[in-house]
């Protein structure tokens, strides 16, 4: 009986800001820590879909049950397969995947014949969330968020990646192939058949100009006069630099082709082509660095959208909700403001004037504390439930794979305040490490089960140190509740 009471004590408490996610953009660019490789993060564990919610945080899992299953991603071969959540039987949905290096897009090329690009919202060792079009409560189409957590069980691929052994030259394997392709512009120079015969005249469509950008994962193809061909999208070089895979948003196709040579002087791939009679034959297409005068400017410029997760309002989940905050600084000389997402029952504002990494300095002028409020519902009743509740908070690196918050000695200071007599806040809570810190105590008050508010007054702090690099640094603030023993 006492065990049941303790459980009620823990779950009868509602924090409307269970997760505060701060994302800092310095110098106007999203620069991720060097050790962050999104394909490897996605392939580091198996995943299980938990629930789907709409842009306002409402649960629409039932309406989008097809997105809920289990998944295995192999970062070595960039193969994936989806499985049923109840039986672990393969759904038959398998193929090639990749995540762009800026962490913003996940691409699937399914053997079932479909291809899809979704917006990544969070990717770290604890959670994987993406945004895509799905079904709303009223049956209409709109944005939904699909959340996954690590799955510790075994998932076995039902087929293996193809054996690739064609080589026509040196394949560099000690650096990412996507980087090799992005270091220069390329021109298709020659196509030849399996006997070495030149078949360029019958395969001119493959002998245009190309540009690749490794950070955003963008590519675009041009004709020999430098005109855009409406063939653009996302690419990656995978499977030990043995495959180049692309998904074309402009021309609506996808292809994964075997690379037979890849270095700074030439890249070559094998594919199907035509002979002089128009018959299908196997060909190899050769490319060399383009040194011509055409600029090959990208016409494909996707919106630089920073996606913020809404507060998740999920029934039967102990009334826990999430909220997020985003700080955006357009240049190192401009100030930035943090605001919490709408419908999250929170608000915050942090203003700082200068982050300077170029001159090996860090100057931060904190002008205004934020106002982040969390809500509390105390449902305790009876004489056996009068123990105080301790609320603790913890800072950790993340989210979205944007590591480096603690590494760069950034921190958050909370100065909790409240008008509620039953709540005793700490004088201040300085979070610049991974330890748990006491934030406030909730005392028992007979018959009080109304929502109470605690204002956190958050401020960004920077230690007397140099930032390692400009970039995006994320931090999670998580909350735990334990009855006082």
XYZ file of C-alpha atoms in Angstrom:
485
model
C 0.000 0.000 0.000
C 2.816 2.393 0.873
C 4.477 1.589 -2.460
C 1.303 2.596 -4.285
C 1.201 5.848 -2.311
C 4.777 6.634 -3.261
C 3.946 6.097 -6.944
C 0.995 8.438 -6.672
C 3.286 11.002 -5.095
C 5.690 10.815 -8.021
C 3.137 10.786 -10.838
C 0.629 13.161 -9.289
C 3.031 16.028 -10.006
C 2.840 17.845 -13.341
C 5.785 19.803 -14.753
C 4.690 21.780 -17.794
C 8.339 22.346 -18.650
C 9.728 18.828 -18.304
C 12.351 19.462 -20.943
C 13.806 22.868 -21.802
C 15.955 22.752 -24.915
C 18.306 25.659 -25.609
C 19.958 25.912 -29.025
C 22.578 28.626 -29.550
C 23.514 29.869 -33.030
C 26.728 31.887 -33.121
C 28.062 33.766 -36.153
C 24.913 32.992 -38.111
C 26.142 29.519 -39.095
C 25.271 26.073 -37.844
C 28.646 24.500 -37.073
C 28.541 21.147 -35.384
C 31.220 19.595 -33.231
C 33.634 17.510 -35.285
C 32.808 14.259 -33.508
C 29.129 14.457 -34.418
C 28.414 12.158 -37.371
C 24.635 11.846 -37.750
C 24.694 8.580 -39.727
C 26.681 6.974 -36.922
C 24.383 8.365 -34.228
C 21.330 6.945 -36.019
C 23.109 3.609 -36.464
C 24.426 3.409 -32.899
C 21.281 1.686 -31.588
C 18.018 0.167 -32.723
C 15.002 2.462 -32.409
C 11.380 2.130 -31.363
C 8.642 4.592 -32.269
C 6.790 5.815 -29.178
C 4.165 8.326 -30.262
C 3.188 10.907 -32.864
C 1.922 14.397 -32.037
C 0.770 17.369 -34.074
C 2.146 20.909 -34.205
C 0.241 21.796 -31.021
C 1.414 18.743 -29.117
C -1.829 16.734 -29.390
C -1.466 12.960 -29.574
C -2.184 11.661 -33.109
C -0.437 8.307 -32.750
C -3.552 6.309 -33.660
C -4.072 8.345 -36.816
C -0.451 7.733 -37.854
C 0.149 4.193 -36.604
C 2.088 3.357 -39.768
C 4.959 5.508 -38.475
C 5.196 3.537 -35.225
C 7.409 0.469 -35.374
C 10.982 -0.600 -34.777
C 13.955 0.197 -36.968
C 17.506 -0.879 -37.545
C 20.029 1.419 -39.240
C 23.542 0.255 -40.170
C 25.919 3.196 -40.487
C 28.612 1.048 -42.141
C 26.527 0.154 -45.203
C 23.794 2.806 -44.773
C 21.115 0.122 -45.017
C 17.925 0.239 -42.951
C 14.944 -2.045 -42.306
C 11.656 -1.485 -40.450
C 9.993 -4.085 -38.219
C 6.617 -4.606 -36.551
C 6.583 -3.276 -32.998
C 4.726 -6.246 -31.512
C 6.351 -9.156 -33.366
C 9.704 -7.835 -34.656
C 8.768 -9.311 -38.040
C 10.115 -7.326 -40.966
C 7.626 -5.036 -42.679
C 9.480 -5.542 -45.949
C 10.410 -1.872 -45.891
C 14.169 -1.721 -46.342
C 16.712 0.095 -48.421
C 19.242 2.923 -48.190
C 19.254 5.798 -45.714
C 21.408 8.801 -44.919
C 21.268 11.904 -42.746
C 22.726 15.132 -44.127
C 25.813 16.296 -42.259
C 24.071 19.368 -40.861
C 21.656 16.954 -39.191
C 18.608 18.547 -40.806
C 17.312 15.862 -43.192
C 16.904 12.102 -43.098
C 16.552 10.453 -46.504
C 15.094 7.009 -47.247
C 15.305 5.146 -50.573
C 13.022 2.164 -50.008
C 13.061 -1.056 -52.023
C 9.255 -0.809 -51.870
C 9.566 1.955 -54.465
C 9.045 5.083 -52.388
C 11.549 7.744 -51.357
C 11.156 10.377 -48.681
C 12.977 13.300 -47.066
C 11.926 14.256 -43.540
C 12.957 17.131 -41.278
C 15.112 16.075 -38.349
C 14.150 17.666 -35.047
C 16.297 15.766 -32.578
C 18.999 13.132 -32.932
C 21.149 12.022 -30.024
C 21.778 8.852 -28.044
C 18.523 9.223 -26.101
C 15.962 10.221 -28.708
C 15.347 10.485 -32.436
C 12.496 12.708 -33.631
C 11.547 13.861 -37.105
C 8.832 16.030 -38.617
C 6.850 15.055 -41.680
C 3.375 15.291 -43.185
C 0.804 13.135 -41.424
C -2.844 12.817 -40.460
C -4.389 15.342 -38.073
C -7.223 14.710 -35.598
C -9.796 15.942 -38.142
C -8.406 13.715 -40.892
C -6.649 16.501 -42.761
C -2.961 16.516 -43.663
C -0.428 18.570 -41.716
C 2.889 18.439 -39.898
C 3.362 15.726 -37.289
C 6.308 14.844 -35.060
C 7.345 11.178 -34.790
C 9.350 10.322 -31.681
C 11.637 7.311 -31.146
C 13.660 5.987 -28.220
C 16.420 3.344 -28.184
C 15.270 -0.280 -28.433
C 17.528 -2.774 -26.677
C 16.194 -5.920 -28.371
C 17.676 -7.690 -31.386
C 16.626 -6.814 -34.928
C 18.106 -8.816 -37.805
C 18.296 -7.708 -41.424
C 16.438 -10.054 -43.764
C 18.931 -9.394 -46.590
C 22.501 -8.209 -46.884
C 24.004 -5.226 -48.654
C 25.262 -5.964 -52.184
C 28.856 -7.049 -52.746
C 30.635 -4.267 -54.646
C 34.003 -5.094 -56.199
C 34.345 -3.033 -59.384
C 37.378 -0.749 -59.494
C 38.694 1.354 -62.359
C 41.054 3.458 -60.249
C 41.958 4.490 -56.724
C 39.149 4.746 -54.185
C 40.262 6.920 -51.274
C 38.860 5.501 -48.049
C 40.563 7.486 -45.292
C 38.307 10.540 -45.690
C 34.561 10.930 -46.239
C 33.600 10.574 -49.894
C 31.037 13.355 -49.562
C 33.910 15.702 -48.687
C 35.931 14.633 -51.728
C 32.991 15.388 -54.015
C 32.439 18.801 -52.421
C 36.024 20.067 -52.674
C 35.646 20.841 -56.387
C 33.052 21.097 -59.150
C 32.895 18.173 -61.567
C 32.459 17.564 -65.287
C 31.436 14.285 -66.915
C 34.175 13.512 -69.436
C 33.598 10.042 -70.844
C 31.321 6.997 -70.791
C 32.624 3.570 -71.788
C 31.209 0.036 -71.920
C 32.466 -3.139 -70.252
C 34.990 -3.673 -73.069
C 36.424 -0.185 -72.715
C 34.732 1.167 -75.854
C 33.835 4.856 -75.801
C 30.026 5.205 -75.764
C 29.928 8.871 -74.769
C 27.918 9.883 -77.843
C 25.013 7.683 -76.743
C 25.082 8.771 -73.076
C 25.491 12.558 -73.231
C 22.887 13.027 -70.525
C 25.419 11.787 -67.957
C 28.225 14.084 -69.115
C 27.143 17.411 -67.699
C 28.471 19.494 -64.809
C 27.870 18.898 -61.108
C 28.281 20.619 -57.774
C 28.148 19.039 -54.307
C 28.056 20.605 -50.817
C 29.025 18.185 -48.064
C 27.708 20.166 -45.085
C 24.119 20.640 -46.257
C 24.138 17.468 -48.374
C 22.932 19.404 -51.425
C 23.831 18.569 -55.021
C 22.804 20.067 -58.355
C 23.446 19.042 -61.971
C 24.021 21.467 -64.863
C 24.368 21.086 -68.641
C 27.689 21.729 -70.379
C 26.748 25.407 -70.799
C 26.349 25.756 -67.027
C 22.532 25.921 -67.082
C 20.631 24.263 -64.244
C 18.904 21.048 -65.378
C 16.208 20.990 -62.662
C 18.039 18.010 -61.171
C 18.840 18.844 -57.551
C 18.374 17.390 -54.096
C 20.441 15.602 -51.466
C 23.372 13.194 -51.744
C 25.799 11.158 -49.694
C 28.739 8.839 -50.329
C 28.235 5.661 -48.325
C 29.337 2.075 -47.741
C 33.063 2.720 -47.379
C 33.045 5.241 -50.262
C 31.763 2.558 -52.628
C 28.372 4.119 -53.386
C 27.041 7.548 -54.262
C 23.357 7.914 -53.486
C 21.115 10.827 -54.461
C 17.473 11.775 -54.151
C 16.369 14.284 -56.766
C 13.681 16.690 -55.599
C 13.652 18.530 -58.914
C 13.356 15.532 -61.245
C 11.638 13.126 -58.823
C 13.932 10.105 -58.871
C 16.545 8.460 -56.669
C 19.640 6.386 -57.431
C 22.391 4.577 -55.580
C 25.335 3.836 -57.880
C 28.545 1.878 -57.344
C 31.685 4.003 -57.354
C 34.639 2.458 -59.164
C 37.072 5.351 -58.601
C 37.017 8.230 -56.110
C 39.843 10.650 -55.449
C 40.632 14.325 -55.903
C 41.421 13.863 -59.604
C 38.576 11.648 -60.787
C 35.370 9.994 -59.702
C 33.696 7.265 -61.699
C 30.543 5.248 -61.222
C 28.921 2.210 -62.871
C 25.356 2.305 -64.123
C 23.078 1.261 -66.986
C 23.400 3.171 -70.259
C 22.894 2.775 -74.001
C 24.874 1.433 -76.952
C 24.789 2.722 -80.541
C 21.590 0.745 -81.234
C 19.814 2.091 -78.154
C 20.101 -1.182 -76.228
C 20.577 -1.195 -72.456
C 24.155 -1.958 -71.490
C 26.388 -1.584 -68.450
C 28.544 1.533 -68.651
C 31.008 3.455 -66.533
C 30.801 7.259 -66.363
C 33.977 9.239 -65.685
C 34.248 12.720 -64.107
C 37.134 15.109 -63.620
C 37.382 18.475 -61.821
C 35.642 21.293 -63.699
C 37.907 24.281 -64.387
C 35.612 26.209 -66.710
C 34.152 29.675 -66.314
C 30.566 28.841 -65.405
C 29.844 29.568 -61.708
C 27.438 26.630 -61.170
C 25.532 28.522 -58.491
C 22.977 26.473 -56.617
C 19.383 27.185 -57.587
C 18.381 24.773 -54.829
C 18.378 26.869 -51.654
C 16.142 25.221 -49.023
C 14.826 27.441 -46.262
C 17.162 27.615 -43.276
C 14.464 26.592 -40.836
C 15.201 25.927 -37.189
C 12.465 23.535 -36.073
C 11.218 23.726 -32.510
C 9.322 20.827 -31.002
C 5.931 21.787 -29.603
C 4.923 20.932 -26.083
C 3.804 17.313 -26.195
C 0.315 16.913 -24.766
C 0.082 13.134 -24.579
C -2.790 11.502 -22.654
C -2.005 8.671 -20.243
C 1.636 9.707 -19.933
C 1.370 11.007 -16.349
C 0.555 14.465 -17.719
C 4.202 15.226 -18.488
C 4.830 17.791 -21.227
C 7.826 19.141 -23.069
C 8.739 22.683 -24.014
C 11.603 24.138 -25.969
C 13.495 27.350 -26.396
C 15.663 28.630 -29.198
C 18.335 31.306 -29.212
C 19.231 32.701 -32.626
C 22.143 35.077 -33.151
C 22.535 36.339 -36.694
C 26.095 37.614 -36.231
C 28.669 37.825 -33.472
C 28.056 41.567 -33.208
C 24.283 41.355 -32.793
C 22.241 40.484 -29.752
C 20.059 37.407 -29.562
C 16.776 36.628 -27.855
C 15.478 33.293 -26.603
C 11.767 32.565 -26.651
C 9.965 29.406 -25.713
C 7.758 27.644 -28.227
C 4.112 28.613 -28.429
C 1.526 26.524 -26.588
C 4.197 25.320 -24.161
C 2.800 27.166 -21.135
C 6.168 28.845 -20.704
C 7.865 32.053 -21.674
C 11.485 33.126 -21.538
C 13.746 35.890 -22.714
C 17.528 35.982 -22.525
C 19.371 38.853 -24.196
C 23.131 38.971 -24.646
C 25.143 41.379 -26.738
C 28.373 39.816 -27.964
C 29.966 36.429 -28.468
C 33.470 36.850 -29.900
C 35.496 33.794 -30.890
C 37.503 35.330 -33.716
C 39.739 37.330 -31.379
C 40.077 34.537 -28.820
C 37.741 36.284 -26.423
C 34.397 35.540 -24.905
C 32.401 38.610 -23.932
C 28.830 38.170 -22.814
C 26.748 40.986 -21.410
C 23.651 39.479 -19.820
C 21.085 42.257 -19.823
C 17.897 40.495 -18.876
C 16.922 37.314 -17.078
C 14.444 35.023 -18.721
C 11.025 34.237 -17.329
C 10.435 30.525 -17.700
C 7.532 29.279 -15.608
C 6.702 25.703 -14.711
C 3.365 24.533 -13.357
C 2.784 22.253 -10.407
C -0.286 20.262 -9.439
C -0.153 18.810 -5.921
C -2.655 15.959 -5.648
C -1.662 14.606 -2.236
C -4.375 13.881 0.307
C -4.459 12.278 3.748
C -2.071 12.175 6.675
C 0.315 9.587 5.161
C 1.292 11.842 2.259
C 2.724 14.860 4.046
C 6.362 14.289 3.099
C 8.049 17.098 1.216
C 8.803 16.624 -2.473
C 12.256 17.533 -3.757
C 12.483 18.831 -7.313
C 15.926 18.532 -8.881
C 17.258 19.740 -12.208
C 20.125 18.591 -14.405
C 21.908 20.079 -17.426
C 23.271 17.902 -20.230
C 24.567 18.292 -23.767
C 22.164 18.046 -26.694
C 19.606 18.181 -28.239
C 19.567 17.743 -32.061
C 23.110 16.382 -31.869
C 24.454 19.894 -31.289
C 27.139 19.002 -28.770
C 29.514 21.365 -27.066
C 27.419 23.346 -24.555
C 29.249 22.058 -21.492
C 32.491 21.541 -23.403
C 32.580 25.287 -24.063
C 31.752 25.998 -20.404
C 28.377 27.490 -21.171
C 25.805 27.239 -18.417
C 22.370 28.253 -17.200
C 21.557 29.875 -13.859
C 18.035 29.558 -12.459
C 16.741 31.845 -9.713
C 13.389 30.258 -8.806
C 10.708 32.455 -7.271
C 7.080 31.890 -6.321
C 4.163 33.350 -4.387
C 3.112 29.910 -3.159
C 3.660 29.399 0.556
C 4.010 25.635 0.243
C 6.944 25.912 -2.179
C 10.454 26.653 -0.955
C 12.750 27.620 -3.877
C 16.539 27.515 -3.821
C 18.303 30.896 -3.783
C 19.847 30.106 -7.171
C 20.713 27.026 -9.178
C 23.930 27.185 -11.190
C 24.058 24.481 -13.846
C 27.397 24.298 -15.633
C 28.061 20.594 -15.102
C 26.186 17.299 -15.392
C 25.293 17.008 -11.702
C 21.763 17.167 -10.290
C 20.915 20.339 -8.373
C 18.131 20.990 -5.899
C 15.702 23.566 -7.397
C 12.849 23.740 -4.894
C 10.799 21.767 -2.383
C 7.034 21.275 -2.451
C 5.565 20.992 1.023
C 2.263 19.362 1.878
C -0.761 21.629 2.120
C -4.061 19.991 3.051
C -6.675 20.225 0.297
C -4.454 22.131 -2.123
C -4.652 20.590 -5.572
C -4.695 23.689 -7.731
C -2.031 24.513 -10.268
C 0.868 26.497 -8.792
C 3.605 28.373 -10.637
C 7.337 28.724 -10.122
C 9.207 31.321 -12.166
C 12.710 30.130 -13.003
C 14.331 33.392 -14.229
C 16.957 31.627 -16.406
C 20.144 33.312 -17.545
C 22.859 32.195 -19.923
C 26.359 32.097 -18.390
C 29.783 31.781 -19.992
C 32.924 30.907 -18.041
C 36.122 32.918 -18.333
C 37.300 30.893 -21.299
C 37.451 30.917 -25.075
C 34.802 29.131 -27.075
C 36.383 26.311 -29.058
C 34.546 27.284 -32.233
C 31.567 29.191 -33.424
C 28.565 26.997 -33.915
C 25.432 25.467 -32.502
C 25.541 24.290 -28.918
C 22.508 22.632 -27.370
C 21.576 21.815 -23.797
C 18.790 19.850 -22.151
C 17.386 20.791 -18.765
C 15.610 17.799 -17.253
C 13.549 17.680 -14.062
C 13.091 14.903 -11.529
C 10.799 14.609 -8.526
C 11.450 12.452 -5.471
C 9.518 12.308 -2.196
C 11.689 13.443 0.724
C 12.641 10.489 2.903
